[in-house]
Amino acid sequence: MRRSSTETKAVILAAARERFAADGYDKATIRAIAADARIDPAMVMRYFGTKEKLFAAAAEFDLELPELPADQAGVGLVRHFLRKWEADEGLQVLLRTGVTNEAAAERMRTILGGQVMPLVISLTGDPERAPLRASLVASQLLGLALSRYILKFPPMVAATEEELVAWLSPTIQRYLTE
Amino acid sequence: MRRSSTETKAVILAAARERFAADGYDKATIRAIAADARIDPAMVMRYFGTKEKLFAAAAEFDLELPELPADQAGVGLVRHFLRKWEADEGLQVLLRTGVTNEAAAERMRTILGGQVMPLVISLTGDPERAPLRASLVASQLLGLALSRYILKFPPMVAATEEELVAWLSPTIQRYLTE
DNA sequence: GTGCGAAGTCAACAAGTGTTGGCCTACAAT
DNA sequence: ATTGTAGGCCAACACTTGTTGACTTCGCAC
């Protein structure tokens, strides 16, 4: 039984996302990805050309930040971030490899500048301090993901979504409005 | 000109720290470390046995958290963390590889439990919520390091120590006392 | 000077990596 | 039934990695 070209490409991409998210760029082997997709490693090269290009495709990512009332931005951002992380492997892919890979780090900077900053500007109407505000917000949210999902600090793993929202949202709110 | 055994071992360890901090465990090659130390790769093995053991030695780390008056803990912790990061490569070594290496992640959990938590307990006198409080503090401080030193978000890189202390210390203070 | 042990080098290994090119083989159109 | 083509596989390449063991050389004690 044979798969269509687009089908196979999608299967490979899904397997790649999973592996990159779980293991990071270097430890996610073309052979391992191919095995997950039940396919020969050569096919991965045929469809994506190169491991770097495969990663670029797997790291495609949109935060899909919602419009938010300014006084609930903190709560909304923390909750949205947590749900996005758990629903979409893209963020984990980027964080897992951005730490040791300049291209992935650059991608995260681009997301900060292209997706987070515009929201902060529209929320605060203050283009001057928006870059710093956006970075501070990102620092706390990425720190959350790091300690809960990557380093797995036990209290962060045990905490519920609502507890985390309650603790972190005032921080985010202050970074946006103070 | 020949070096003594202990001298050589120290030179290797210093080179290893630098490489592990800059590149992470996998990309920091025994050969690269040896070249930095102007020595044959075989010597590294002779002195440390194995790459894993060399890493364990290079990742030895003490936060050296100071005693702090409870009402200035936020300011003190942020400032101490920033200075410690810049003075000692140990933290960078751990963060750069903890993201894709379970042993290093475990080490960070140990530091959280063995060094941060005790301070939080002595600061708050509340052993019940100390684990969560300590984790929240760590999440913001590690997020800071991540965005400033690893991902290099431009506004975080440009900010001065005092600006960062001013922004982050209320957060830390609240995680400790609220 | 002669040894001898410690400090250092060299060459090679086995395993794993991304990547390539040639070869099959199923399937739909003719 | 034949055949062309697109999907798939296999074996091998060139290279890098950690690691090993045999060999060399320096410098001090006698």
Coordinates of C-alpha atoms (C1' of nucleotides) in Angstrom, one line a residue:
Chain A
M1 CA 0.0 0.0 0.0
R2 CA 1.4 3.2 -1.2
R3 CA 0.9 6.8 0.1
S4 CA 0.6 9.8 -2.0
S5 CA 3.4 12.3 -2.1
T6 CA 1.7 14.9 0.0
E7 CA 0.5 12.4 2.5
T8 CA 4.0 11.0 3.0
K9 CA 5.4 14.5 3.3
A10 CA 2.9 15.3 6.0
V11 CA 3.7 12.1 7.9
I12 CA 7.4 12.8 7.8
L13 CA 6.8 16.4 9.0
A14 CA 4.6 15.2 11.9
A15 CA 7.3 12.7 13.0
A16 CA 9.9 15.3 12.7
R17 CA 8.0 17.8 14.9
E18 CA 7.6 15.1 17.6
R19 CA 11.3 14.2 17.5
F20 CA 12.6 17.7 17.4
A21 CA 10.3 18.7 20.3
A22 CA 11.3 15.7 22.4
D23 CA 15.0 15.5 21.7
G24 CA 16.2 18.8 20.1
Y25 CA 17.9 19.2 16.7
D26 CA 21.0 17.2 17.2
K27 CA 19.6 14.2 19.0
A28 CA 16.6 14.0 16.6
T29 CA 18.2 11.8 14.0
I30 CA 17.0 11.6 10.4
R31 CA 17.0 7.8 10.8
A32 CA 14.9 8.1 14.0
I33 CA 12.4 10.4 12.3
A34 CA 12.2 8.1 9.3
A35 CA 11.6 5.1 11.5
D36 CA 8.7 6.9 13.2
A37 CA 7.2 7.7 9.8
R38 CA 7.8 4.0 8.8
I39 CA 9.8 5.1 5.8
D40 CA 13.4 5.0 4.5
P41 CA 15.8 7.8 5.6
A42 CA 16.4 8.6 2.0
M43 CA 12.8 9.6 1.6
V44 CA 13.2 12.3 4.2
M45 CA 16.0 13.8 2.1
R46 CA 14.0 13.5 -1.1
Y47 CA 11.1 15.4 0.4
F48 CA 12.9 18.0 2.4
G49 CA 16.3 18.2 0.8
T50 CA 18.3 18.6 4.0
K51 CA 18.0 18.2 7.7
E52 CA 18.2 22.0 8.2
K53 CA 15.3 22.5 5.8
L54 CA 13.3 19.8 7.5
F55 CA 13.8 21.6 10.8
A56 CA 12.8 24.9 9.3
A57 CA 9.6 23.4 8.2
A58 CA 9.0 21.7 11.6
A59 CA 9.7 25.0 13.4
E60 CA 7.1 26.9 11.5
F61 CA 5.0 28.4 14.2
D62 CA 2.3 31.0 14.9
L63 CA 1.5 32.0 18.5
E64 CA -2.0 33.0 17.4
L65 CA -2.2 35.6 20.1
P66 CA -5.8 36.7 20.6
E67 CA -7.2 40.2 21.0
L68 CA -7.5 40.9 24.7
P69 CA -9.0 43.6 26.8
A70 CA -6.1 45.5 28.3
D71 CA -7.1 44.9 31.9
Q72 CA -7.2 41.1 31.4
A73 CA -4.1 40.8 29.3
G74 CA -2.1 39.1 32.0
V75 CA -4.6 36.4 32.7
G76 CA -5.3 35.9 29.0
L77 CA -1.7 35.7 28.0
V78 CA -0.6 33.2 30.6
R79 CA -3.6 30.9 29.9
H80 CA -3.2 31.2 26.2
F81 CA 0.5 30.4 26.5
L82 CA 0.0 27.3 28.5
R83 CA -2.7 25.9 26.2
K84 CA -0.7 26.7 23.1
W85 CA 2.3 24.9 24.5
E86 CA 0.3 21.8 25.2
A87 CA -1.7 21.9 21.9
D88 CA 1.2 22.7 19.5
E89 CA 4.6 21.2 19.5
G90 CA 6.1 24.2 17.7
L91 CA 7.0 26.1 20.8
Q92 CA 8.8 23.1 22.3
V93 CA 10.7 22.5 19.1
L94 CA 12.0 26.1 19.2
L95 CA 12.9 26.2 22.9
R96 CA 14.5 22.8 22.9
T97 CA 16.9 23.7 20.1
G98 CA 17.1 27.5 20.4
V99 CA 19.4 27.1 23.4
T100 CA 22.2 25.5 21.4
N101 CA 21.4 26.6 17.8
E102 CA 21.7 30.1 16.6
A103 CA 19.2 29.7 13.7
A104 CA 16.5 28.6 16.1
A105 CA 17.3 31.4 18.5
E106 CA 17.0 33.9 15.6
R107 CA 13.6 32.4 14.9
M108 CA 12.5 33.0 18.5
R109 CA 13.7 36.6 18.2
T110 CA 11.6 37.0 15.1
I111 CA 8.5 35.7 16.8
L112 CA 9.1 38.1 19.7
G113 CA 9.5 41.0 17.3
G114 CA 6.8 40.0 14.8
Q115 CA 4.1 38.5 17.0
V116 CA 4.5 39.5 20.6
M117 CA 5.6 43.1 20.1
P118 CA 2.7 44.2 17.9
L119 CA 0.3 42.9 20.5
V120 CA 2.1 44.8 23.3
I121 CA 2.0 47.9 21.2
S122 CA -1.7 47.7 20.5
L123 CA -2.3 46.8 24.2
T124 CA -0.3 49.7 25.6
G125 CA -0.2 52.2 22.8
D126 CA 3.4 52.9 23.8
P127 CA 5.8 51.9 21.0
E128 CA 8.8 53.3 22.8
R129 CA 8.8 50.8 25.7
A130 CA 7.1 48.0 23.9
P131 CA 10.2 46.0 23.0
L132 CA 11.3 45.9 26.6
R133 CA 7.8 45.1 27.9
A134 CA 7.4 42.3 25.3
S135 CA 10.8 40.8 26.3
L136 CA 10.0 40.9 30.0
V137 CA 6.7 39.1 29.3
A138 CA 8.5 36.5 27.1
S139 CA 11.1 36.0 29.8
Q140 CA 8.5 35.0 32.4
L141 CA 6.5 32.9 30.0
L142 CA 9.5 31.1 28.6
G143 CA 10.8 30.6 32.2
L144 CA 7.5 29.0 33.0
A145 CA 7.8 26.6 30.1
L146 CA 11.4 25.8 30.9
S147 CA 10.7 25.0 34.6
R148 CA 7.4 23.2 34.0
Y149 CA 7.9 21.3 30.7
I150 CA 11.6 21.0 30.1
L151 CA 13.4 20.9 33.5
K152 CA 10.3 19.6 35.2
F153 CA 10.6 21.3 38.5
P154 CA 8.2 19.1 40.6
P155 CA 6.1 22.0 42.1
M156 CA 5.6 23.5 38.6
V157 CA 4.6 20.2 37.1
A158 CA 2.1 19.6 40.0
A159 CA 0.5 23.0 39.8
T160 CA -2.8 23.4 37.9
E161 CA -3.3 25.8 35.1
E162 CA -5.4 28.0 37.3
E163 CA -2.8 28.1 40.0
L164 CA -0.1 29.2 37.5
V165 CA -2.4 31.8 36.0
A166 CA -3.1 33.2 39.4
W167 CA 0.6 33.4 40.3
L168 CA 1.9 34.7 37.0
S169 CA -0.8 36.9 35.6
P170 CA -0.1 39.9 37.9
T171 CA 3.6 39.7 36.8
I172 CA 2.7 39.8 33.1
Q173 CA 0.1 42.5 33.8
R174 CA 2.7 44.7 35.5
Y175 CA 5.3 44.2 32.8
L176 CA 2.6 45.5 30.3
T177 CA 1.2 48.4 32.2
E178 CA 3.6 49.7 34.8
Chain B
M1 CA 58.1 22.4 29.1
R2 CA 56.0 20.0 31.0
R3 CA 53.1 20.7 33.3
S4 CA 52.3 18.9 36.6
S5 CA 49.4 16.5 36.7
T6 CA 47.2 18.8 38.8
E7 CA 48.0 21.8 36.6
T8 CA 47.0 20.0 33.5
K9 CA 43.9 18.7 35.0
A10 CA 42.9 22.3 35.9
V11 CA 43.7 23.6 32.5
I12 CA 41.5 20.9 30.9
L13 CA 38.7 21.6 33.3
A14 CA 38.8 25.3 32.6
A15 CA 38.7 24.7 28.8
A16 CA 35.8 22.2 29.3
R17 CA 33.8 24.7 31.3
E18 CA 34.2 27.3 28.6
R19 CA 33.2 25.0 25.8
F20 CA 30.3 23.4 27.6
A21 CA 29.0 26.9 28.5
A22 CA 29.3 28.2 25.0
D23 CA 28.2 25.1 23.0
G24 CA 26.4 22.7 25.2
Y25 CA 27.3 19.1 25.9
D26 CA 27.0 17.6 22.5
K27 CA 28.7 20.3 20.4
A28 CA 31.5 20.6 22.9
T29 CA 33.8 18.1 21.5
I30 CA 36.6 16.3 23.4
R31 CA 38.9 17.3 20.6
A32 CA 37.9 21.0 20.8
I33 CA 38.4 21.0 24.5
A34 CA 41.8 19.4 24.1
A35 CA 42.8 21.9 21.5
D36 CA 41.8 24.8 23.7
A37 CA 44.0 23.2 26.5
R38 CA 46.8 22.7 24.0
I39 CA 46.9 19.0 24.7
D40 CA 46.1 15.7 23.1
P41 CA 42.5 14.4 23.3
A42 CA 43.8 11.2 24.9
M43 CA 44.9 13.3 27.9
V44 CA 41.4 14.4 28.6
M45 CA 40.3 10.7 28.8
R46 CA 43.3 9.9 31.0
Y47 CA 42.5 12.6 33.5
F48 CA 38.7 12.4 33.6
G49 CA 37.9 8.9 32.3
T50 CA 34.9 9.8 30.2
K51 CA 33.1 12.7 28.6
E52 CA 30.3 12.3 31.1
K53 CA 32.6 12.5 34.1
L54 CA 34.3 15.5 32.6
F55 CA 30.9 17.2 32.3
A56 CA 30.0 16.3 35.8
A57 CA 33.2 18.0 37.0
A58 CA 32.6 21.0 34.9
A59 CA 29.0 21.3 36.1
E60 CA 29.9 21.4 39.7
F61 CA 28.2 24.5 40.9
D62 CA 27.3 26.5 44.0
L63 CA 24.9 29.4 43.8
E64 CA 26.4 30.9 47.0
L65 CA 23.2 32.5 47.9
P66 CA 23.7 35.2 50.6
E67 CA 21.7 35.8 53.7
L68 CA 19.2 38.6 53.0
P69 CA 16.8 40.7 54.9
A70 CA 13.3 39.5 54.0
D71 CA 12.1 42.8 52.7
Q72 CA 15.0 43.2 50.2
A73 CA 15.1 39.6 49.1
G74 CA 13.7 40.4 45.6
V75 CA 16.3 43.1 44.9
G76 CA 19.1 41.0 46.4
L77 CA 18.2 37.8 44.5
V78 CA 18.0 39.4 41.1
R79 CA 21.2 41.2 41.5
H80 CA 23.0 38.2 42.9
F81 CA 21.8 36.0 40.1
L82 CA 22.9 38.4 37.4
R83 CA 26.4 38.8 38.9
K84 CA 26.8 35.1 39.5
W85 CA 25.9 34.3 35.9
E86 CA 28.5 36.7 34.6
A87 CA 31.2 35.6 37.0
D88 CA 30.8 31.9 37.0
E89 CA 30.2 29.8 33.9
G90 CA 28.6 27.0 35.9
L91 CA 25.0 28.3 35.5
Q92 CA 25.4 28.6 31.8
V93 CA 26.9 25.2 31.5
L94 CA 23.8 23.8 33.2
L95 CA 21.2 25.7 31.3
R96 CA 22.8 25.1 27.9
T97 CA 22.7 21.4 28.4
G98 CA 19.9 20.9 30.8
V99 CA 17.4 21.5 28.0
T100 CA 18.4 18.4 26.1
N101 CA 20.0 16.3 28.8
E102 CA 18.2 14.6 31.6
A103 CA 21.3 14.3 33.8
A104 CA 21.9 18.1 33.7
A105 CA 18.2 18.8 34.2
E106 CA 18.3 16.6 37.3
R107 CA 21.3 18.6 38.6
M108 CA 19.2 21.8 38.2
R109 CA 16.4 20.2 40.2
T110 CA 18.9 19.3 42.9
I111 CA 20.1 22.9 43.0
L112 CA 16.6 24.1 43.3
G113 CA 15.8 21.7 46.1
G114 CA 19.1 21.9 47.9
Q115 CA 20.1 25.6 47.6
V116 CA 17.1 27.7 46.6
M117 CA 14.4 26.0 48.7
P118 CA 16.3 26.3 52.0
L119 CA 16.8 30.0 51.5
V120 CA 13.1 30.4 50.7
I121 CA 12.2 28.5 53.8
S122 CA 14.4 30.6 56.0
L123 CA 13.1 33.7 54.4
T124 CA 9.4 32.9 54.7
G125 CA 9.3 30.5 57.6
D126 CA 6.6 28.6 55.5
P127 CA 7.9 25.1 54.6
E128 CA 4.5 24.2 53.1
R129 CA 4.5 26.6 50.1
A130 CA 8.3 27.0 49.9
P131 CA 8.7 24.5 47.0
L132 CA 6.3 26.3 44.8
R133 CA 7.6 29.8 45.8
A134 CA 11.2 28.7 45.0
S135 CA 10.1 27.3 41.7
L136 CA 8.4 30.5 40.7
V137 CA 11.4 32.5 41.6
A138 CA 13.6 30.1 39.6
S139 CA 11.3 30.3 36.6
Q140 CA 11.6 34.1 36.4
L141 CA 15.3 34.1 37.0
L142 CA 16.0 31.3 34.5
G143 CA 13.7 33.1 32.0
L144 CA 15.8 36.2 32.5
A145 CA 19.0 34.3 31.8
L146 CA 17.4 32.6 28.8
S147 CA 16.2 35.7 27.1
R148 CA 19.2 37.9 28.0
Y149 CA 22.2 35.6 27.6
I150 CA 21.1 32.6 25.5
L151 CA 18.4 33.8 23.1
K152 CA 19.8 37.3 23.2
F153 CA 16.5 39.2 22.9
P154 CA 17.9 42.7 22.0
P155 CA 16.0 44.7 24.7
M156 CA 17.1 42.3 27.4
V157 CA 20.7 42.5 26.2
A158 CA 20.6 46.3 26.1
A159 CA 19.1 46.7 29.6
T160 CA 21.4 47.6 32.4
E161 CA 21.7 45.5 35.6
E162 CA 19.8 48.2 37.5
E163 CA 16.9 48.3 35.0
L164 CA 16.5 44.6 35.2
V165 CA 16.6 44.6 39.0
A166 CA 14.0 47.3 39.0
W167 CA 11.6 45.4 36.7
L168 CA 12.1 41.9 38.2
S169 CA 12.6 42.4 41.9
P170 CA 8.9 43.2 42.6
T171 CA 8.0 39.9 40.9
I172 CA 10.5 37.9 43.0
Q173 CA 9.4 39.7 46.1
R174 CA 5.8 38.8 45.5
Y175 CA 6.6 35.1 44.7
L176 CA 8.3 35.0 48.1
T177 CA 5.8 36.8 50.3
E178 CA 2.3 36.9 48.8
Chain C
dG1 C1' 75.3 8.9 33.1
dT2 C1' 71.5 5.6 33.8
dG3 C1' 67.0 4.3 34.8
dC4 C1' 62.4 4.9 35.7
dG5 C1' 58.0 6.8 36.2
dA6 C1' 55.1 10.4 34.9
dA7 C1' 53.5 13.5 31.1
dG8 C1' 52.5 13.5 26.5
dT9 C1' 51.7 12.0 21.5
dC10 C1' 50.0 9.0 17.7
dA11 C1' 47.2 6.2 15.0
dA12 C1' 43.6 3.6 14.9
dC13 C1' 39.0 1.5 16.3
dA14 C1' 34.0 1.1 16.2
dA15 C1' 29.8 3.4 16.1
dG16 C1' 26.8 6.8 14.4
dT17 C1' 25.8 10.8 11.4
dG18 C1' 23.8 13.3 7.0
dT19 C1' 23.7 12.4 2.4
dT20 C1' 23.8 10.2 -2.3
dG21 C1' 22.8 7.3 -6.4
dG22 C1' 21.2 3.3 -8.3
dC23 C1' 17.8 0.0 -8.1
dC24 C1' 13.2 -2.0 -7.4
dT25 C1' 8.0 -2.1 -7.6
dA26 C1' 3.3 -0.9 -7.4
dC27 C1' -0.2 1.3 -10.0
dA28 C1' -2.8 3.9 -13.4
dA29 C1' -3.2 5.2 -18.3
dT30 C1' -2.8 3.5 -22.6
Chain D
dA1 C1' -1.0 -6.8 -21.3
dT2 C1' 2.5 -3.0 -21.6
dT3 C1' 4.7 0.6 -20.0
dG4 C1' 6.0 4.9 -17.8
dT5 C1' 6.3 7.2 -13.7
dA6 C1' 6.2 8.2 -9.0
dG7 C1' 6.9 6.2 -4.5
dG8 C1' 10.0 3.5 -2.0
dC9 C1' 14.3 0.8 -0.6
dC10 C1' 19.2 -0.5 -0.2
dA11 C1' 24.0 -0.1 0.2
dA12 C1' 27.4 2.8 0.5
dC13 C1' 30.0 7.3 0.9
dA14 C1' 32.6 10.6 3.7
dC15 C1' 33.0 12.4 8.0
dT16 C1' 32.9 13.0 13.0
dT17 C1' 32.6 11.3 17.5
dG18 C1' 34.3 9.1 22.0
dT19 C1' 37.6 6.0 23.3
dT20 C1' 41.8 2.9 23.5
dG21 C1' 46.5 1.0 23.6
dA22 C1' 51.1 1.2 22.2
dC23 C1' 54.7 4.2 21.8
dT24 C1' 57.8 8.3 22.9
dT25 C1' 60.1 11.8 25.7
dC26 C1' 61.1 14.6 29.5
dG27 C1' 63.2 15.3 34.0
dC28 C1' 64.4 13.9 38.5
dA29 C1' 66.8 10.5 41.9
dC30 C1' 70.5 7.6 42.3

